[in-house]
mmCIF file of C-alpha atoms in Angstrom:
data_model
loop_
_atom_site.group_PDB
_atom_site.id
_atom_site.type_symbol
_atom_site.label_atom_id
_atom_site.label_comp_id
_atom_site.label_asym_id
_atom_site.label_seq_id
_atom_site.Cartn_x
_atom_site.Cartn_y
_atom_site.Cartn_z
ATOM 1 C CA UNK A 5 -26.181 -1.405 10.817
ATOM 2 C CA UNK A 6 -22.698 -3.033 11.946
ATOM 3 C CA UNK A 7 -19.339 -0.891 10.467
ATOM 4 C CA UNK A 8 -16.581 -2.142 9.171
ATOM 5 C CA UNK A 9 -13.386 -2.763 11.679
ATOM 6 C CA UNK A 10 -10.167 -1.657 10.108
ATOM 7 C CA UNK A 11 -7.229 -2.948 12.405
ATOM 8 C CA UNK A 12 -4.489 -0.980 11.332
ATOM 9 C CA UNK A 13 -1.414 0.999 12.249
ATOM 10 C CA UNK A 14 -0.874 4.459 10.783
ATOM 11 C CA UNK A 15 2.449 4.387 9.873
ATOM 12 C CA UNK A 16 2.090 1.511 7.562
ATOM 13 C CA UNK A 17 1.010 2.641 4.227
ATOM 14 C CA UNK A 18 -0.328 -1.124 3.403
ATOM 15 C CA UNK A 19 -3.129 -0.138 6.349
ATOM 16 C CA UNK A 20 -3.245 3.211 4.884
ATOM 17 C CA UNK A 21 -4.432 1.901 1.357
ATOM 18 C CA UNK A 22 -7.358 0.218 2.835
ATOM 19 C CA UNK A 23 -8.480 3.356 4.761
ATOM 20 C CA UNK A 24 -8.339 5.135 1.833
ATOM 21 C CA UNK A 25 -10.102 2.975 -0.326
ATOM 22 C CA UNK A 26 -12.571 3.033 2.098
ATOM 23 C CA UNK A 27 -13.076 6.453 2.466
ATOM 24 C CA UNK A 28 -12.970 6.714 -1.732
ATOM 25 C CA UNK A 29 -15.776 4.065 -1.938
ATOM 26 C CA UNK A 30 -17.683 6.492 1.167
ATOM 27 C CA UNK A 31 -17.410 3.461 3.527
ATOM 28 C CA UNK A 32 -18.149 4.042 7.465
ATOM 29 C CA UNK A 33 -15.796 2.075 9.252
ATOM 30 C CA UNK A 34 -14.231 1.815 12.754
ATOM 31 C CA UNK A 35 -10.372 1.997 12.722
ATOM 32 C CA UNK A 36 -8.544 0.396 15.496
ATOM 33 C CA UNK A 37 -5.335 1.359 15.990
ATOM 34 C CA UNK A 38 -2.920 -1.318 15.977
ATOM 35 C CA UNK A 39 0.919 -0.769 16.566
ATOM 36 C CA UNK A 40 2.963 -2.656 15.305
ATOM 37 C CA UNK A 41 6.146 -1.375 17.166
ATOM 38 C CA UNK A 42 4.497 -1.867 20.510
ATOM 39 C CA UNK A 43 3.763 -5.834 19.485
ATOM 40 C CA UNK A 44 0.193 -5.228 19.426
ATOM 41 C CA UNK A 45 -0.475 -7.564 16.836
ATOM 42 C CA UNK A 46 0.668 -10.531 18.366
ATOM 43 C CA UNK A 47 -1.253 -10.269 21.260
ATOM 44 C CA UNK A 48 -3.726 -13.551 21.827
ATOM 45 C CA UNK A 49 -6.369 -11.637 21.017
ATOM 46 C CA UNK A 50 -4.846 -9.993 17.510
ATOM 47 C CA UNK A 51 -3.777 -13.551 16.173
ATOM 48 C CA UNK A 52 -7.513 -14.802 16.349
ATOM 49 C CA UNK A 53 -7.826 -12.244 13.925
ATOM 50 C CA UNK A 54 -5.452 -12.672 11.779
ATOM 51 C CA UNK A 55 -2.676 -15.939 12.785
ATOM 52 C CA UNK A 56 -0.271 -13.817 10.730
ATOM 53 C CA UNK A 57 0.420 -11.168 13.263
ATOM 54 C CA UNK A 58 -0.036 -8.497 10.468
ATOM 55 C CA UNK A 59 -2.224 -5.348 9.619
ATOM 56 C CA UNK A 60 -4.486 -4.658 7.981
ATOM 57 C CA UNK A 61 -7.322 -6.832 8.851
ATOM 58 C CA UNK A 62 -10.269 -5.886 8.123
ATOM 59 C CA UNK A 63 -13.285 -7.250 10.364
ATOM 60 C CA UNK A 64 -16.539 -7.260 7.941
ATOM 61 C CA UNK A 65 -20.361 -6.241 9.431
ATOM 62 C CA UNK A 66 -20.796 -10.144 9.236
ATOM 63 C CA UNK A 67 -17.863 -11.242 11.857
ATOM 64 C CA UNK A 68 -15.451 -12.872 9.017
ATOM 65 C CA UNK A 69 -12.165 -11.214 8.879
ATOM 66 C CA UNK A 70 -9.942 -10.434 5.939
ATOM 67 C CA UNK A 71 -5.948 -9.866 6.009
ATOM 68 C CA UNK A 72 -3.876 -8.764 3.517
ATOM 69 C CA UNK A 73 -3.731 -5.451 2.273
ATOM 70 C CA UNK A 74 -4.170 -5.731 -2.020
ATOM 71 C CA UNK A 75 -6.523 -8.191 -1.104
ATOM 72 C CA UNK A 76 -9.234 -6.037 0.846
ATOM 73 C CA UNK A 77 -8.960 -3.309 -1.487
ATOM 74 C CA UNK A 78 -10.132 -5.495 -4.333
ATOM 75 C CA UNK A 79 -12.608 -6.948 -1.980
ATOM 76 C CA UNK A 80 -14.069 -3.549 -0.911
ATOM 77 C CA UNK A 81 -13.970 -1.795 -3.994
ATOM 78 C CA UNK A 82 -16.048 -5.138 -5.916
ATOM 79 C CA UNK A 83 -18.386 -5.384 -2.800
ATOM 80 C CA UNK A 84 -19.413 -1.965 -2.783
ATOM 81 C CA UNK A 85 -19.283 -1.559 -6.344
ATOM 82 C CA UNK A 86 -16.262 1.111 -6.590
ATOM 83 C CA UNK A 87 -14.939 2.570 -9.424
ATOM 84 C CA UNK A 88 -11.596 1.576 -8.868
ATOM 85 C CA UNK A 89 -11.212 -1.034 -11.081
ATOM 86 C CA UNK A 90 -11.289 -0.448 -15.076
ATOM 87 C CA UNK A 91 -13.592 -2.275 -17.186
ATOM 88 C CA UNK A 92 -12.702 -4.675 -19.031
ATOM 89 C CA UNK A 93 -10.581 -8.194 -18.183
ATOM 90 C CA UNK A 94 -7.346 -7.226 -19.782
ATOM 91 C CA UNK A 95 -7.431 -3.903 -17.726
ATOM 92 C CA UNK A 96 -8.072 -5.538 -14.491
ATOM 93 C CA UNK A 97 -5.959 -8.131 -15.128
ATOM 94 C CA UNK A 98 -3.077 -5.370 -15.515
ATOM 95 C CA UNK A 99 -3.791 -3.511 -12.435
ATOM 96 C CA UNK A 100 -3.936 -7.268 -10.682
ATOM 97 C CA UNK A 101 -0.073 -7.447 -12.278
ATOM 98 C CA UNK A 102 0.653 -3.863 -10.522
ATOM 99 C CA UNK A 103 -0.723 -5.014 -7.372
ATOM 100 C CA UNK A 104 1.479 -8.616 -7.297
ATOM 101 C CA UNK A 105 4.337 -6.617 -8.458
ATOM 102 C CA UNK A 106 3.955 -4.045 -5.755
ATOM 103 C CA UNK A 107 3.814 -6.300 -2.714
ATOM 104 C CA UNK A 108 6.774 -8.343 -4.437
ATOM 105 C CA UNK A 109 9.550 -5.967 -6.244
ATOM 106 C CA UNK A 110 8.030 -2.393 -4.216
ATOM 107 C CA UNK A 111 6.917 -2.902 -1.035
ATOM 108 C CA UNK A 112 9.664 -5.361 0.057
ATOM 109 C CA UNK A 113 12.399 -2.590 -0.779
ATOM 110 C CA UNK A 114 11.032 0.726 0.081
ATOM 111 C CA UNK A 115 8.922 -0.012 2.482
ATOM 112 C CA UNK A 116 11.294 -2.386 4.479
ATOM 113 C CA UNK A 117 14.134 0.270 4.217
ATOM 114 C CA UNK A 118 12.090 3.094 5.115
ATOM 115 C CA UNK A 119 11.133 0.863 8.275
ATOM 116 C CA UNK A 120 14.847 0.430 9.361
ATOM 117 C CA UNK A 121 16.058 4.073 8.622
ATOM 118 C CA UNK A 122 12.802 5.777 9.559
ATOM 119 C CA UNK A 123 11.710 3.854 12.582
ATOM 120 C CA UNK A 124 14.350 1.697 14.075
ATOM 121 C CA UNK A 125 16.739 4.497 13.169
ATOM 122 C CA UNK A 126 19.301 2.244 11.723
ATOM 123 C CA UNK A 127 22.208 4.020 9.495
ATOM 124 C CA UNK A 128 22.837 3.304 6.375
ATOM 125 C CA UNK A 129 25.828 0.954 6.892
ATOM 126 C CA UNK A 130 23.211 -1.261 9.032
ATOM 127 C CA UNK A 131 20.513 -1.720 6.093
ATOM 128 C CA UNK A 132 20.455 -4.435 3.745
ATOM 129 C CA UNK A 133 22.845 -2.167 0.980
ATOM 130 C CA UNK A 134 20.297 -4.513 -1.458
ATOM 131 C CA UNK A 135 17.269 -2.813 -0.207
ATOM 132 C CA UNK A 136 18.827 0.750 -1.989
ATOM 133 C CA UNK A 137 19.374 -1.309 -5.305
ATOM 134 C CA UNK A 138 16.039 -2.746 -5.564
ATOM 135 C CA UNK A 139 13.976 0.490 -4.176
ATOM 136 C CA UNK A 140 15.534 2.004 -6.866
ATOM 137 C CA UNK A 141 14.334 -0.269 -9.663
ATOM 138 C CA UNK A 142 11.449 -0.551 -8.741
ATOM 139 C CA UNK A 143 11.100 3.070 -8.766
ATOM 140 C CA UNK A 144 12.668 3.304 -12.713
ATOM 141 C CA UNK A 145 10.320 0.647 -13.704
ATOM 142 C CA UNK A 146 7.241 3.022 -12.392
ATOM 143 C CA UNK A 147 9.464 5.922 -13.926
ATOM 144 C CA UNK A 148 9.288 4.407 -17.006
ATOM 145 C CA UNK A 149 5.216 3.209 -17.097
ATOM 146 C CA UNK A 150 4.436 6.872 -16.163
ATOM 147 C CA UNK A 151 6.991 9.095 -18.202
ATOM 148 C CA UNK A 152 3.798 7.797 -20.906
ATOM 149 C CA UNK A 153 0.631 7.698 -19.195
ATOM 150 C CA UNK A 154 -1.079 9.836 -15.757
ATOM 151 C CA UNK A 155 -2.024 6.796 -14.337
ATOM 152 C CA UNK A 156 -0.392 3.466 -13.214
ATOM 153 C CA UNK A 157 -2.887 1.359 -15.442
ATOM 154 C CA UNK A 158 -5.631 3.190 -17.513
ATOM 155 C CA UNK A 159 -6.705 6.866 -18.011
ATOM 156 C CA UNK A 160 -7.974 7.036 -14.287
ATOM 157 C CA UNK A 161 -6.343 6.591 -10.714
ATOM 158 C CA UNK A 162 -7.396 2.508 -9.909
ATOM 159 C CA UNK A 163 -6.437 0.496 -7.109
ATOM 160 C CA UNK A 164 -2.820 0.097 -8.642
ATOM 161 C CA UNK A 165 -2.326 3.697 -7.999
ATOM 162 C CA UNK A 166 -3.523 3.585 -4.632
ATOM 163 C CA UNK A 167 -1.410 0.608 -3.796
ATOM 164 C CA UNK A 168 1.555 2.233 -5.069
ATOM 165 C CA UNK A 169 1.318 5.355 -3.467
ATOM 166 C CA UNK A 170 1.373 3.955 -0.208
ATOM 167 C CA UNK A 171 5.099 3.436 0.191
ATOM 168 C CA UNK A 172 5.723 5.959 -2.361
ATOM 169 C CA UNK A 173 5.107 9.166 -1.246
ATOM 170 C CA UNK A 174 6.812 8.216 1.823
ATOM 171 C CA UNK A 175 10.280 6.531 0.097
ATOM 172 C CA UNK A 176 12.704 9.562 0.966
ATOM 173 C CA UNK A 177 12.058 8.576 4.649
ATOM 174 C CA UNK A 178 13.955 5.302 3.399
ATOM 175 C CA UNK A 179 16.735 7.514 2.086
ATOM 176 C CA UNK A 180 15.146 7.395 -2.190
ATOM 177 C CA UNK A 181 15.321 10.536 -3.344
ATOM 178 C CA UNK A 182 12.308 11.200 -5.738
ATOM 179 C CA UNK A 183 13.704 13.845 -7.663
ATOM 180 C CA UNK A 184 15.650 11.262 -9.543
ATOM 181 C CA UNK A 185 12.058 10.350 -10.766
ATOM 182 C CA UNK A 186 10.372 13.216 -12.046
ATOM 183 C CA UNK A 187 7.390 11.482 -13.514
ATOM 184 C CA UNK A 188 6.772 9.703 -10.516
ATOM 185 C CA UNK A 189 6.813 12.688 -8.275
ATOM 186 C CA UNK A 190 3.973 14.273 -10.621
ATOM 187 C CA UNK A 191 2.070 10.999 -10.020
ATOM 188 C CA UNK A 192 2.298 11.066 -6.530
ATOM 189 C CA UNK A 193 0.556 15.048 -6.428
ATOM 190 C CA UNK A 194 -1.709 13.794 -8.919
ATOM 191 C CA UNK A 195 -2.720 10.551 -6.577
ATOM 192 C CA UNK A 196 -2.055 12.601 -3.147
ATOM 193 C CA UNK A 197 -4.749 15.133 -4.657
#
């Protein structure tokens, strides 16, 4: 029986999200490194894939390909009939809301300025100051959701939570200091675990 291919580079948490959501759902899969700091996804061969030059892509037992990293979760977690989705349409719809919201107002702050300071070892006075602002709202509006409820949508962990943690967990390598966010950091052990 053909695996799943997960093209993906480890240091990205929106490749990370789809491993983990396949190894929640108990999915065997192949995962092929990809860097994206040594320009591996814009080789000829990558951009067949995915045109995009961007991980994750996911390369189904059938031979079509999917990109796009909120996107396979939902895909995986409805094809193999994962829990990670509440019932009901109002609930999904919410965690749909968290996942637009994360790729939008989230993962274009933290994760971008964890990318300059972390990897390409800019300083501070070389980042976007902008990128701070924002990575910091974000992070008091997901203060603010969980200083009232365990989980991002729900009373269990769902593919909002998963999507979130990504970046995160990880946003003091972007300079955020998570103390500042106390309910957050008790999310993040509770998703981590």
């Amino acid at each position: 029986m053909a695996k799943l291919k997960i093209y993906g580079d480890g240091i990205s948490g929106n490749c990370l999200k789809v491993k983990w959501t396949a190894d929640l759902l108990d999915l065997k899969y192949d995962w092929l490194e990809t860097s994206v700091l040594k320009s591996e996804t814009r080789t000829p061969e990558f951009l067949k894939l995915n045109p995009a030059g961007q991980v994750p892509v996911v390369v189904l037992p059938d031979g079509k390909t999917l990109a796009q990293s909120n996107a396979i979760i939902l895909y995986l977690n409805r094809a193999h009939k994962g829990g990670l989705l509440p019932k009901g349409d109002y609930a999904r719809a919410k965690v749909f809301e968290w996942l637009f919201w994360e790729q939008y107002s989230h993962e274009t702050a933290i994760a971008v300025r964890r990318f300059h300071k972390h990897y390409l070892k800019k300083s501070d006075d070389e980042i976007d100051p902008n990128l701070m602002a924002k990575g910091r709202r974000a992070l008091g509006v997901m203060e603010m959701q969980l200083t009232f409820t365990d989980w991002i949508v729900g009373d269990q962990m769902t593919l909002a939570d998963i999507a979130l943690v990504a970046y995160t967990r990880l946003a003091h390598e972007g300079g955020f200091d998570l103390t500042e966010f106390p309910a957050v950091e008790r999310w993040v052990s509770r998703t981590e675990a």
